[in-house]
Coordinates of C-alpha atoms in Angstrom, one line a residue:
M921 CA 3.0 4.8 6.7
I922 CA -0.4 3.7 5.6
N923 CA -0.9 -0.1 5.7
Y924 CA -1.7 -1.0 2.1
I925 CA -1.1 -4.1 0.0
K926 CA 0.0 -3.8 -3.6
I927 CA -2.0 -6.3 -5.6
L928 CA 0.0 -8.5 -8.0
V929 CA -1.2 -10.2 -11.1
T930 CA -0.5 -13.9 -11.7
C931 CA 0.5 -14.6 -15.3
L932 CA -1.5 -17.3 -17.0
F933 CA -0.4 -19.4 -20.0
I934 CA -3.6 -19.2 -21.9
T935 CA -4.8 -17.6 -25.1
L936 CA -6.1 -14.1 -24.3
S937 CA -7.8 -11.3 -26.1
F938 CA -5.6 -8.2 -26.7
E939 CA -7.2 -6.4 -23.7
S940 CA -6.4 -9.4 -21.5
F941 CA -2.8 -9.6 -22.7
S942 CA -2.2 -5.9 -22.0
Q943 CA -3.6 -6.2 -18.5
L944 CA -1.6 -9.3 -17.6
N945 CA 1.7 -7.7 -18.8
A946 CA 1.4 -5.3 -15.9
S947 CA 3.1 -6.3 -12.6
H948 CA 0.2 -5.0 -10.6
L949 CA -3.6 -5.2 -10.8
Q950 CA -4.6 -2.1 -12.6
L951 CA -8.3 -1.6 -11.7
A952 CA -9.7 1.9 -11.1
D953 CA -12.8 2.3 -8.9
P954 CA -12.1 -1.2 -7.5
Y955 CA -14.6 -3.5 -5.7
I956 CA -13.9 -6.9 -4.0
L957 CA -16.5 -9.6 -3.3
L958 CA -15.7 -12.6 -1.1
F959 CA -17.9 -15.6 -2.1
N960 CA -17.4 -19.2 -1.2
G961 CA -13.9 -18.7 0.0
K962 CA -12.7 -16.9 -3.1
Y963 CA -12.1 -13.2 -3.7
Y964 CA -13.4 -11.5 -6.9
A965 CA -12.1 -8.1 -8.0
Y966 CA -14.0 -5.8 -10.4
G967 CA -13.2 -2.4 -11.6
T968 CA -12.9 0.3 -14.3
E969 CA -10.5 -0.9 -17.0
S970 CA -12.0 -2.1 -20.3
P971 CA -13.8 0.0 -22.9
N972 CA -15.9 -3.1 -23.7
G973 CA -17.4 -3.7 -20.3
I974 CA -16.5 -4.8 -16.7
V975 CA -13.5 -7.0 -16.0
V976 CA -13.1 -9.6 -13.2
Y977 CA -10.2 -11.3 -11.5
E978 CA -10.1 -13.9 -8.7
S979 CA -7.7 -14.6 -5.8
D980 CA -7.3 -16.8 -2.8
D981 CA -5.2 -14.5 -0.8
L982 CA -5.8 -10.8 -1.9
Q983 CA -2.3 -10.7 -3.3
N984 CA -2.1 -12.9 -6.4
W985 CA -4.8 -12.3 -8.9
S986 CA -5.7 -14.1 -12.2
I987 CA -8.4 -14.4 -14.7
P988 CA -11.0 -17.1 -13.6
Q989 CA -10.1 -20.3 -15.4
E990 CA -13.6 -20.7 -16.9
K991 CA -13.3 -17.3 -18.6
K992 CA -11.8 -16.9 -22.0
Q993 CA -11.4 -13.2 -21.4
M994 CA -11.6 -10.9 -18.4
L995 CA -15.1 -9.5 -19.1
A996 CA -17.7 -10.4 -16.5
L997 CA -20.0 -7.9 -18.3
N998 CA -19.9 -7.4 -22.0
K999 CA -21.3 -4.2 -23.6
D1000 CA -23.2 -6.4 -26.1
D1001 CA -25.4 -7.8 -23.3
V1002 CA -26.4 -4.5 -21.7
W1003 CA -27.4 -0.9 -22.3
G1004 CA -24.7 1.6 -23.2
D1005 CA -21.7 1.6 -25.5
K1006 CA -18.9 3.2 -23.5
W1007 CA -17.6 4.4 -20.2
F1008 CA -18.2 1.3 -18.1
W1009 CA -17.2 2.4 -14.6
A1010 CA -17.2 1.6 -10.9
P1011 CA -18.9 -1.8 -10.6
E1012 CA -20.1 -3.4 -7.4
V1013 CA -21.4 -7.0 -7.1
Y1014 CA -23.8 -8.4 -4.5
Y1015 CA -25.1 -11.9 -3.9
I1016 CA -28.8 -11.7 -3.1
N1017 CA -31.4 -14.5 -3.1
N1018 CA -29.2 -16.8 -5.2
K1019 CA -28.4 -14.2 -7.8
F1020 CA -25.6 -11.8 -8.4
Y1021 CA -26.4 -8.1 -9.0
M1022 CA -23.8 -5.8 -10.6
Y1023 CA -24.3 -2.1 -10.1
Y1024 CA -22.2 0.0 -12.5
S1025 CA -22.2 3.1 -14.7
A1026 CA -22.4 3.2 -18.5
D1027 CA -22.5 6.2 -20.7
E1028 CA -22.7 8.2 -17.5
H1029 CA -26.0 6.5 -16.4
I1030 CA -26.4 4.2 -13.5
C1031 CA -27.3 0.6 -14.4
V1032 CA -27.8 -2.9 -12.9
A1033 CA -27.3 -6.3 -14.5
T1034 CA -27.6 -9.8 -13.1
S1035 CA -25.9 -13.2 -13.4
D1036 CA -25.9 -16.7 -11.9
S1037 CA -22.1 -16.5 -11.3
P1038 CA -19.8 -14.0 -9.8
T1039 CA -17.7 -14.2 -13.0
G1040 CA -20.7 -13.5 -15.3
P1041 CA -21.9 -13.1 -17.8
F1042 CA -23.9 -10.2 -16.3
K1043 CA -26.9 -9.3 -18.5
Q1044 CA -29.9 -7.0 -18.6
E1045 CA -33.2 -8.5 -19.6
V1046 CA -34.4 -5.0 -20.4
K1047 CA -31.5 -3.0 -21.7
E1048 CA -31.9 0.4 -20.0
P1049 CA -30.4 2.5 -17.2
M1050 CA -31.9 2.7 -13.8
F1051 CA -32.3 6.5 -13.9
K1052 CA -33.1 7.5 -17.5
N1053 CA -33.7 11.2 -17.2
E1054 CA -30.2 12.5 -16.3
K1055 CA -26.6 11.7 -16.2
S1056 CA -25.4 10.0 -13.1
I1057 CA -22.6 7.6 -11.9
D1058 CA -21.1 5.6 -9.1
N1059 CA -24.2 3.6 -7.8
S1060 CA -23.6 1.7 -4.6
L1061 CA -26.1 -0.7 -2.9
F1062 CA -26.7 -0.7 0.9
I1063 CA -29.2 -3.1 2.6
D1064 CA -30.2 -2.0 6.1
D1065 CA -30.8 -4.3 9.0
D1066 CA -34.5 -4.5 8.3
G1067 CA -33.8 -5.7 4.8
T1068 CA -34.7 -2.4 3.1
P1069 CA -32.4 -1.7 0.1
Y1070 CA -31.1 1.7 -0.7
L1071 CA -29.0 3.0 -3.6
F1072 CA -26.4 5.7 -3.2
W1073 CA -25.2 7.4 -6.4
V1074 CA -23.7 10.6 -7.8
R1075 CA -25.8 13.2 -9.6
M1076 CA -24.1 15.9 -11.6
N1077 CA -25.7 19.0 -10.1
D1078 CA -23.7 21.6 -8.3
G1079 CA -20.7 19.5 -9.3
N1080 CA -20.8 15.9 -8.3
C1081 CA -23.0 15.3 -5.3
V1082 CA -24.0 12.1 -3.5
W1083 CA -27.7 11.2 -3.4
V1084 CA -29.7 8.2 -2.0
A1085 CA -33.1 6.6 -2.7
E1086 CA -34.9 3.6 -1.3
M1087 CA -35.3 0.7 -3.8
E1088 CA -38.0 -1.8 -4.5
K1089 CA -37.3 -5.4 -3.3
D1090 CA -36.4 -6.3 -6.8
Y1091 CA -33.1 -4.5 -6.1
M1092 CA -33.3 -2.9 -9.5
T1093 CA -36.0 -0.2 -9.3
L1094 CA -35.6 3.2 -7.6
K1095 CA -38.4 4.7 -5.5
T1096 CA -38.0 8.1 -7.1
N1097 CA -40.2 9.8 -4.6
T1098 CA -37.6 9.0 -1.9
I1099 CA -34.6 10.6 -3.5
H1100 CA -32.6 12.6 -0.9
K1101 CA -29.4 14.6 -1.1
C1102 CA -26.5 13.4 1.2
T1103 CA -23.4 15.4 0.5
N1104 CA -21.8 18.0 -1.8
V1105 CA -18.5 19.8 -1.7
S1106 CA -18.3 21.7 1.6
A1107 CA -14.9 21.2 3.3
D1108 CA -11.6 23.1 2.5
W1109 CA -9.7 19.9 1.5
E1110 CA -12.3 19.1 -1.1
N1111 CA -11.9 22.4 -3.0
V1112 CA -8.6 21.6 -4.9
W1113 CA -10.3 21.0 -8.2
P1114 CA -13.2 20.8 -9.2
R1115 CA -16.5 20.4 -7.2
V1116 CA -16.5 16.6 -6.6
N1117 CA -18.0 14.3 -4.0
E1118 CA -18.2 10.9 -5.6
G1119 CA -17.7 7.1 -5.1
P1120 CA -20.0 6.7 -2.1
F1121 CA -19.9 3.5 0.0
V1122 CA -22.0 2.9 3.1
I1123 CA -21.6 0.6 6.0
K1124 CA -23.3 0.5 9.4
H1125 CA -21.5 0.5 12.8
K1126 CA -23.1 0.7 16.2
G1127 CA -26.4 2.0 14.9
Y1128 CA -24.7 4.8 12.8
Y1129 CA -24.4 4.9 9.0
Y1130 CA -20.8 5.6 7.7
M1131 CA -20.4 6.8 4.1
T1132 CA -16.9 7.0 2.6
Y1133 CA -16.6 9.2 -0.4
S1134 CA -13.9 10.7 -2.6
A1135 CA -13.3 14.4 -3.3
N1136 CA -11.4 16.5 -5.9
S1137 CA -11.0 15.3 -9.5
Y1138 CA -9.7 11.8 -10.0
E1139 CA -7.0 13.4 -12.1
S1140 CA -5.7 15.4 -9.1
Q1141 CA -2.9 14.2 -7.0
Q1142 CA -5.0 15.4 -4.1
Y1143 CA -7.9 13.1 -4.8
G1144 CA -8.6 11.6 -1.4
I1145 CA -11.1 9.8 0.8
G1146 CA -13.3 11.2 3.5
Y1147 CA -16.3 10.0 5.4
A1148 CA -19.7 11.3 6.7
V1149 CA -21.9 9.9 9.5
S1150 CA -25.7 9.9 10.0
D1151 CA -28.1 8.3 12.4
N1152 CA -30.8 8.5 9.7
I1153 CA -30.1 7.2 6.3
M1154 CA -32.5 9.7 4.9
G1155 CA -31.4 12.5 7.2
E1156 CA -28.5 14.8 7.6
W1157 CA -25.0 13.5 6.9
K1158 CA -22.2 15.1 8.9
K1159 CA -18.7 15.0 7.5
S1160 CA -15.9 14.0 9.9
E1161 CA -13.5 16.7 11.2
T1162 CA -10.6 14.1 10.7
N1163 CA -11.1 14.1 6.9
P1164 CA -9.4 13.3 4.7
V1165 CA -8.8 9.8 6.1
L1166 CA -6.7 8.8 3.2
Q1167 CA -4.8 11.2 0.9
C1168 CA -1.4 10.8 -0.6
P1169 CA -0.3 7.9 1.7
G1170 CA 3.4 7.1 1.3
N1171 CA 4.4 7.3 -2.4
L1172 CA 0.8 7.1 -3.7
Y1173 CA -1.0 10.0 -5.4
G1174 CA -4.6 10.3 -6.6
V1175 CA -5.9 7.9 -4.0
G1176 CA -9.7 7.3 -4.0
H1177 CA -12.9 5.7 -5.1
N1178 CA -12.9 2.9 -2.5
S1179 CA -15.2 0.1 -1.5
I1180 CA -15.3 -1.8 1.7
F1181 CA -15.5 -5.6 2.3
K1182 CA -14.7 -8.3 4.9
D1183 CA -11.9 -10.7 4.4
K1184 CA -11.7 -14.4 5.4
N1185 CA -10.8 -13.4 8.9
D1186 CA -13.9 -11.2 9.2
S1187 CA -11.7 -8.1 9.2
L1188 CA -13.0 -4.9 7.5
R1189 CA -10.8 -4.0 4.5
I1190 CA -10.8 -1.1 2.2
V1191 CA -9.8 -1.3 -1.5
F1192 CA -9.0 1.8 -3.5
H1193 CA -7.0 3.0 -6.6
A1194 CA -4.1 5.4 -6.9
H1195 CA -2.3 7.1 -9.8
Y1196 CA 0.3 5.0 -11.6
S1197 CA 3.0 7.4 -10.4
K1198 CA 3.5 11.1 -9.4
Y1199 CA 3.8 11.9 -13.1
K1200 CA 1.2 9.5 -14.6
I1201 CA -2.4 9.0 -13.8
H1202 CA -3.0 5.9 -16.0
P1203 CA -3.1 3.0 -15.6
R1204 CA -4.4 3.4 -12.1
E1205 CA -3.4 0.7 -9.7
T1206 CA -5.3 -1.2 -7.0
Y1207 CA -4.4 -1.2 -3.3
I1208 CA -5.9 -2.7 -0.1
S1209 CA -5.8 -1.5 3.5
Y1210 CA -7.6 -2.2 6.8
L1211 CA -10.4 -0.1 8.1
N1212 CA -11.2 0.2 11.8
F1213 CA -13.1 2.3 14.3
K1214 CA -12.0 4.0 17.5
P1215 CA -13.9 5.9 20.2
S1216 CA -14.2 9.6 20.0
N1217 CA -15.2 12.4 22.4
N1218 CA -18.7 12.8 21.0
G1219 CA -19.7 9.2 21.5
I1220 CA -19.7 8.3 17.8
D1221 CA -16.8 6.1 16.8
E1222 CA -14.3 7.5 14.5
L1223 CA -13.4 5.7 11.3
Y1224 CA -9.7 5.4 10.6
I1225 CA -7.1 3.5 8.6
P1226 CA -4.2 2.1 10.8
N1227 CA -1.0 4.0 10.4
F1228 CA 1.4 1.1 9.7
Y1229 CA 2.7 -0.6 6.6
D1230 CA 1.9 -4.2 5.6
D1231 CA 4.4 -5.8 3.3
T1232 CA 3.2 -7.9 0.4
F1233 CA 4.4 -11.5 0.2
L1234 CA 4.0 -13.4 -3.0
K1235 CA 3.3 -17.1 -3.2
D1236 CA 4.3 -17.3 -6.8
E1237 CA 7.6 -16.3 -8.3
H1238 CA 7.4 -12.6 -9.3
I1239 CA 9.9 -11.3 -11.7
I1240 CA 10.6 -7.7 -12.6
R1241 CA 12.7 -7.0 -15.7
V1242 CA 14.7 -3.7 -15.6
L1243 CA 17.0 -2.4 -18.4
A1244 CA 19.2 0.6 -17.8
I1245 CA 20.4 2.5 -20.9
G1246 CA 23.3 4.1 -19.2
N1247 CA 26.9 4.3 -18.3
S1248 CA 29.1 3.9 -15.2
F1249 CA 26.5 5.7 -13.1
S1250 CA 23.9 3.0 -13.9
E1251 CA 26.6 0.5 -13.0
D1252 CA 26.9 2.1 -9.6
A1253 CA 23.1 2.1 -9.2
V1254 CA 21.8 -1.2 -10.4
E1255 CA 24.5 -3.8 -10.5
N1256 CA 25.2 -4.4 -6.8
Y1257 CA 22.4 -4.3 -4.2
L1258 CA 19.1 -4.0 -6.1
Y1259 CA 18.8 -7.7 -6.7
D1260 CA 19.2 -8.4 -2.9
L1261 CA 16.7 -5.7 -2.0
G1262 CA 14.2 -7.4 -4.3
K1263 CA 14.8 -10.8 -2.7
D1264 CA 13.8 -9.4 0.7
K1265 CA 10.3 -8.9 -0.8
N1266 CA 10.1 -12.1 -2.7
I1267 CA 10.8 -10.3 -6.0
K1268 CA 13.4 -11.5 -8.5
F1269 CA 14.9 -8.8 -10.5
I1270 CA 16.3 -9.4 -14.0
I1271 CA 18.7 -6.4 -14.5
G1272 CA 20.3 -5.4 -17.7
N1273 CA 22.8 -2.5 -18.1
L1274 CA 23.8 -1.2 -21.5
Y1275 CA 27.2 0.1 -20.5
I1276 CA 29.5 2.6 -22.2
G1277 CA 31.6 4.7 -19.8
G1278 CA 30.5 8.4 -19.8
C1279 CA 27.9 7.8 -22.5
S1280 CA 25.6 10.7 -23.1
L1281 CA 22.0 10.7 -24.4
E1282 CA 23.3 12.1 -27.7
R1283 CA 25.7 9.1 -28.1
H1284 CA 23.0 6.6 -27.2
R1285 CA 20.7 8.2 -29.8
N1286 CA 23.5 8.1 -32.4
N1287 CA 24.1 4.4 -31.6
S1288 CA 20.4 3.7 -32.1
V1289 CA 20.6 5.2 -35.6
S1290 CA 23.8 3.4 -36.6
N1291 CA 23.0 0.2 -34.7
S1292 CA 26.6 0.3 -33.4
K1293 CA 28.1 -2.6 -31.5
D1294 CA 29.5 -0.3 -28.8
Y1295 CA 27.9 -1.7 -25.7
S1296 CA 29.0 -3.9 -22.9
Y1297 CA 25.7 -5.6 -22.1
R1298 CA 25.9 -6.6 -18.4
K1299 CA 23.1 -8.7 -17.0
I1300 CA 22.0 -10.2 -13.7
N1301 CA 19.5 -13.1 -14.3
K1302 CA 16.7 -14.2 -12.1
D1303 CA 19.0 -16.4 -10.1
G1304 CA 21.4 -13.5 -9.4
V1305 CA 24.1 -14.7 -11.8
F1306 CA 26.1 -11.9 -13.5
T1307 CA 27.2 -12.1 -17.1
T1308 CA 28.8 -9.7 -19.6
K1309 CA 28.6 -9.7 -23.4
N1310 CA 30.8 -7.2 -25.2
N1311 CA 30.3 -5.6 -28.6
Q1312 CA 26.5 -5.6 -28.4
T1313 CA 23.9 -3.3 -30.0
L1314 CA 21.1 -1.4 -28.3
E1315 CA 18.6 -3.4 -30.4
Y1316 CA 20.0 -6.7 -29.1
A1317 CA 19.5 -5.8 -25.5
L1318 CA 16.0 -4.4 -26.1
K1319 CA 14.9 -7.7 -27.6
D1320 CA 16.7 -10.0 -25.1
E1321 CA 14.0 -9.7 -22.5
N1322 CA 10.3 -8.6 -22.2
W1323 CA 11.4 -5.6 -20.2
D1324 CA 9.0 -4.2 -17.7
Y1325 CA 11.0 -1.0 -17.0
I1326 CA 13.6 0.8 -19.2
S1327 CA 15.6 3.7 -17.9
F1328 CA 17.4 6.7 -19.5
Q1329 CA 20.0 9.0 -18.0
Q1330 CA 22.3 11.8 -19.0
A1331 CA 26.1 11.7 -18.7
S1332 CA 27.1 13.2 -15.4
P1333 CA 28.8 16.4 -16.7
L1334 CA 25.7 17.3 -18.7
S1335 CA 23.1 16.1 -16.2
G1336 CA 22.3 19.6 -15.0
I1337 CA 22.3 21.2 -18.5
E1338 CA 18.7 21.1 -19.8
S1339 CA 19.6 21.9 -23.4
S1340 CA 21.8 18.8 -23.6
Y1341 CA 18.8 16.4 -23.2
F1342 CA 16.8 17.3 -26.4
P1343 CA 16.1 16.2 -29.0
Y1344 CA 18.2 13.1 -28.1
L1345 CA 16.0 11.8 -25.2
T1346 CA 12.7 11.9 -27.2
E1347 CA 14.4 10.4 -30.3
L1348 CA 16.0 7.6 -28.2
K1349 CA 12.7 6.9 -26.5
K1350 CA 11.0 6.6 -29.8
Y1351 CA 13.6 4.1 -31.0
V1352 CA 13.3 2.1 -27.8
N1353 CA 9.5 2.1 -28.0
N1354 CA 9.6 0.8 -31.6
N1355 CA 12.0 -2.0 -30.7
C1356 CA 11.1 -3.4 -27.3
S1357 CA 8.6 -6.3 -27.1
N1358 CA 6.5 -5.2 -24.2
N1359 CA 3.7 -2.8 -25.3
N1360 CA 3.2 -1.9 -21.6
V1361 CA 6.8 -1.1 -20.7
K1362 CA 7.3 1.8 -18.3
Y1363 CA 10.0 4.4 -18.8
L1364 CA 12.2 5.5 -15.9
F1365 CA 14.4 8.5 -15.8
H1366 CA 17.5 8.0 -13.6
Q1367 CA 18.3 11.3 -11.8
T1368 CA 22.0 11.1 -11.2
W1369 CA 24.0 12.8 -8.4
A1370 CA 26.2 15.8 -7.9
Y1371 CA 29.9 15.4 -7.5
S1372 CA 31.7 15.5 -4.2
N1373 CA 32.8 19.0 -3.0
N1374 CA 36.4 18.1 -3.6
S1375 CA 35.8 16.5 -7.0
Q1376 CA 38.5 17.1 -9.7
H1377 CA 36.2 16.0 -12.6
S1378 CA 36.6 18.3 -15.5
G1379 CA 32.8 18.6 -15.9
F1380 CA 32.5 20.1 -12.4
K1381 CA 33.4 23.5 -13.8
N1382 CA 30.0 23.5 -15.6
Y1383 CA 28.6 24.2 -12.1
D1384 CA 31.4 26.4 -10.8
K1385 CA 32.7 23.5 -8.8
N1386 CA 29.7 23.9 -6.4
Q1387 CA 28.0 20.7 -5.3
D1388 CA 24.7 22.4 -4.2
K1389 CA 24.5 24.3 -7.5
M1390 CA 25.1 21.0 -9.5
F1391 CA 22.4 19.2 -7.5
L1392 CA 19.8 21.9 -8.0
F1393 CA 20.6 22.0 -11.8
I1394 CA 20.3 18.2 -12.0
K1395 CA 17.0 18.2 -10.1
A1396 CA 15.5 20.9 -12.3
S1397 CA 16.8 19.3 -15.6
S1398 CA 15.6 15.8 -14.7
Q1399 CA 12.1 17.1 -13.7
D1400 CA 12.0 18.9 -17.0
A1401 CA 13.1 15.9 -18.9
I1402 CA 10.6 13.5 -17.5
K1403 CA 7.8 15.8 -18.4
K1404 CA 8.9 16.8 -21.9
A1405 CA 9.8 13.2 -22.9
D1406 CA 6.6 11.9 -21.3
L1407 CA 8.3 9.3 -19.1
D1408 CA 6.6 7.4 -16.3
I1409 CA 8.7 7.3 -13.2
M1410 CA 11.6 9.3 -11.6
V1411 CA 14.4 7.4 -9.8
P1412 CA 15.6 10.2 -7.5
S1413 CA 19.1 8.8 -6.8
G1414 CA 20.6 12.3 -6.9
T1415 CA 18.2 13.6 -4.2
A1416 CA 18.7 10.5 -2.2
V1417 CA 22.5 10.9 -2.3
Q1418 CA 22.2 14.6 -1.3
N1419 CA 19.9 13.7 1.6
V1420 CA 22.5 11.2 2.9
R1421 CA 25.2 13.8 2.6
N1422 CA 23.1 16.1 4.8
T1423 CA 23.2 13.5 7.6
E1424 CA 26.0 12.6 10.0
I1425 CA 27.4 10.4 7.1
G1426 CA 28.5 13.6 5.3
D1427 CA 30.0 14.0 1.9
N1428 CA 31.5 10.5 1.8
L1429 CA 29.5 8.8 -0.9
C1430 CA 31.9 9.0 -3.8
R1431 CA 35.1 6.9 -4.3
D1432 CA 36.8 9.3 -6.7
G1433 CA 34.8 12.5 -6.5
Y1434 CA 32.0 11.4 -8.9
H1435 CA 31.5 7.6 -9.0
L1436 CA 29.7 6.3 -5.9
D1437 CA 31.7 4.4 -3.3
K1438 CA 31.1 0.6 -3.2
R1439 CA 29.3 0.7 0.1
I1440 CA 27.1 3.6 1.2
G1441 CA 26.9 5.3 -2.2
R1442 CA 25.9 2.3 -4.2
F1443 CA 23.5 1.1 -1.5
T1444 CA 21.8 4.5 -1.5
A1445 CA 21.2 4.4 -5.3
A1446 CA 20.0 0.8 -5.2
C1447 CA 17.5 1.7 -2.5
A1448 CA 16.2 4.6 -4.7
W1449 CA 15.7 2.2 -7.6
F1450 CA 14.0 -0.4 -5.4
E1451 CA 11.4 2.1 -4.1
A1452 CA 10.8 3.8 -7.5
I1453 CA 10.0 0.5 -9.2
T1454 CA 8.1 -1.4 -6.5
K1455 CA 6.6 1.6 -4.7
I1456 CA 7.3 -0.2 -1.5
D1457 CA 8.7 2.0 1.3
V1458 CA 12.4 1.0 1.4
T1459 CA 12.5 1.5 5.2
T1460 CA 10.4 -1.6 5.4
N1461 CA 13.0 -3.6 3.6
S1462 CA 15.1 -5.7 6.0
Y1463 CA 18.1 -6.3 3.6
T1464 CA 21.2 -4.7 4.8
P1465 CA 24.8 -5.5 3.6
E1466 CA 27.0 -6.6 6.5
D1467 CA 29.4 -3.8 6.1
I1468 CA 26.7 -1.1 6.2
S1469 CA 24.7 -2.3 9.2
K1470 CA 25.4 0.9 11.2
E1471 CA 24.4 3.3 8.4
S1472 CA 21.6 1.3 6.7
S1473 CA 18.6 2.7 8.6
L1474 CA 19.8 6.3 8.0
I1475 CA 20.3 5.6 4.3
K1476 CA 16.9 4.1 3.9
K1477 CA 15.2 7.0 5.7
S1478 CA 17.1 9.4 3.5
V1479 CA 16.1 7.6 0.3
H1480 CA 12.4 7.4 1.3
K1481 CA 12.6 11.2 2.1
A1482 CA 13.6 11.7 -1.5
F1483 CA 10.3 10.3 -2.7
E1484 CA 8.4 12.5 -0.3
E1485 CA 10.2 15.5 -1.6
Q1486 CA 9.4 14.8 -5.3

């Protein structure tokens, strides 16, 4: 597993603009094209996020991020202070001669602005782009050992291609007579869609220049990072045969547009973005890994990212609020082990379950229309205390917490019948969206499981009493549902359960033929929920119930495999 850190946002109790509020409601730092500057013992993160300019966050530990206290909003660069009106992308900030230089794109033109502070305001004395005559993006500064500055950037000819030019010592003016092409699409892995080499970043190691770049469209799940090497910055750049060096690590998709920096321990780090989930591109989220070199047969060190996972530990209390609109199958999945799995990663879950036994999407939708007090509202608070309130409405539970995640699921007999989902799921989602308080809530779909082979449930006849058939129908129906209803994340409990059944544990996960047993079955589902919500590989979670110690490792591996199979 790739060693990456999920960056978490520290909530601030200050008055924010709307764009600030929407960002801080998210659990994770959601910057695309991220860049990190270490200055005077503090980290500053910049990236593509706001339509009004470039945002900035600060951190002491690369894990907990907040708006700088002196800022009333997140913007380090405001569009009112610079050329351009839209598309403020891919910033990088450098401290040179007692001044901060920000290189970024606006209106698909490369620009530079300056400030006396890493938090801004960055401004242009002359409001104009650096390269006026054509569209271009992703400008990145490199200063060589002799002090000569170079600018790498992307020109839109033959697709997106990487070019370089020497700069004047003002660090703002290109020497246009030195413009030189570095790379274009040339390797098989880069040809997914469309012709893109972009996001260049250059460092020097043992006399060689190493340029990381991203290939394929940022919208593609196969967006990835490669690198090229040269002994002459204005010469030929040779792409590595080990490319891509980062593509779809773990549960991440659309990984790319990185930058490289040194942390407080002088270790090389790489920061990059990834798609929000397999099913959603936006908002893209920010991750950090290590970057190292190792010897190769040709005498030129090979750039690589270590193949191990680094857990994220939070200094501040981190709460994730999850509401399941479900039935007894959500009881099996979220009410038992999920809270303890969170504790292992310093996460406190607040878990709500709107419970009606055997409740279908149609009945949930009908209850939303009639505001019926039909629910048992079961809740685990941040301290792990379980309470139940009977005769509650859907509306009551939706407004009880500022939910980060809300899930839907179908009643088990209907879970593999696609026609039973609609229009109820889309209408229920619309009601929920209109009544929950968090504008940035993410919607989960809970894929339930097939019955045991010996199940006597009357709904088993819908699948000819065949477990494999039921599972395949559930899998297809849930994938269809998440796309048609435009949901964000799949919780593949059904696939996880089936994977466990295919191990030495066998078909022993249900206590009555359809409900999960209170040990292995429920722990399997809880592990699926944990990984779906946190995107942390559950095999790195050390929590294990005492009575499942022998099976725990096999269960976690089976659950993680379910995410790889999505």
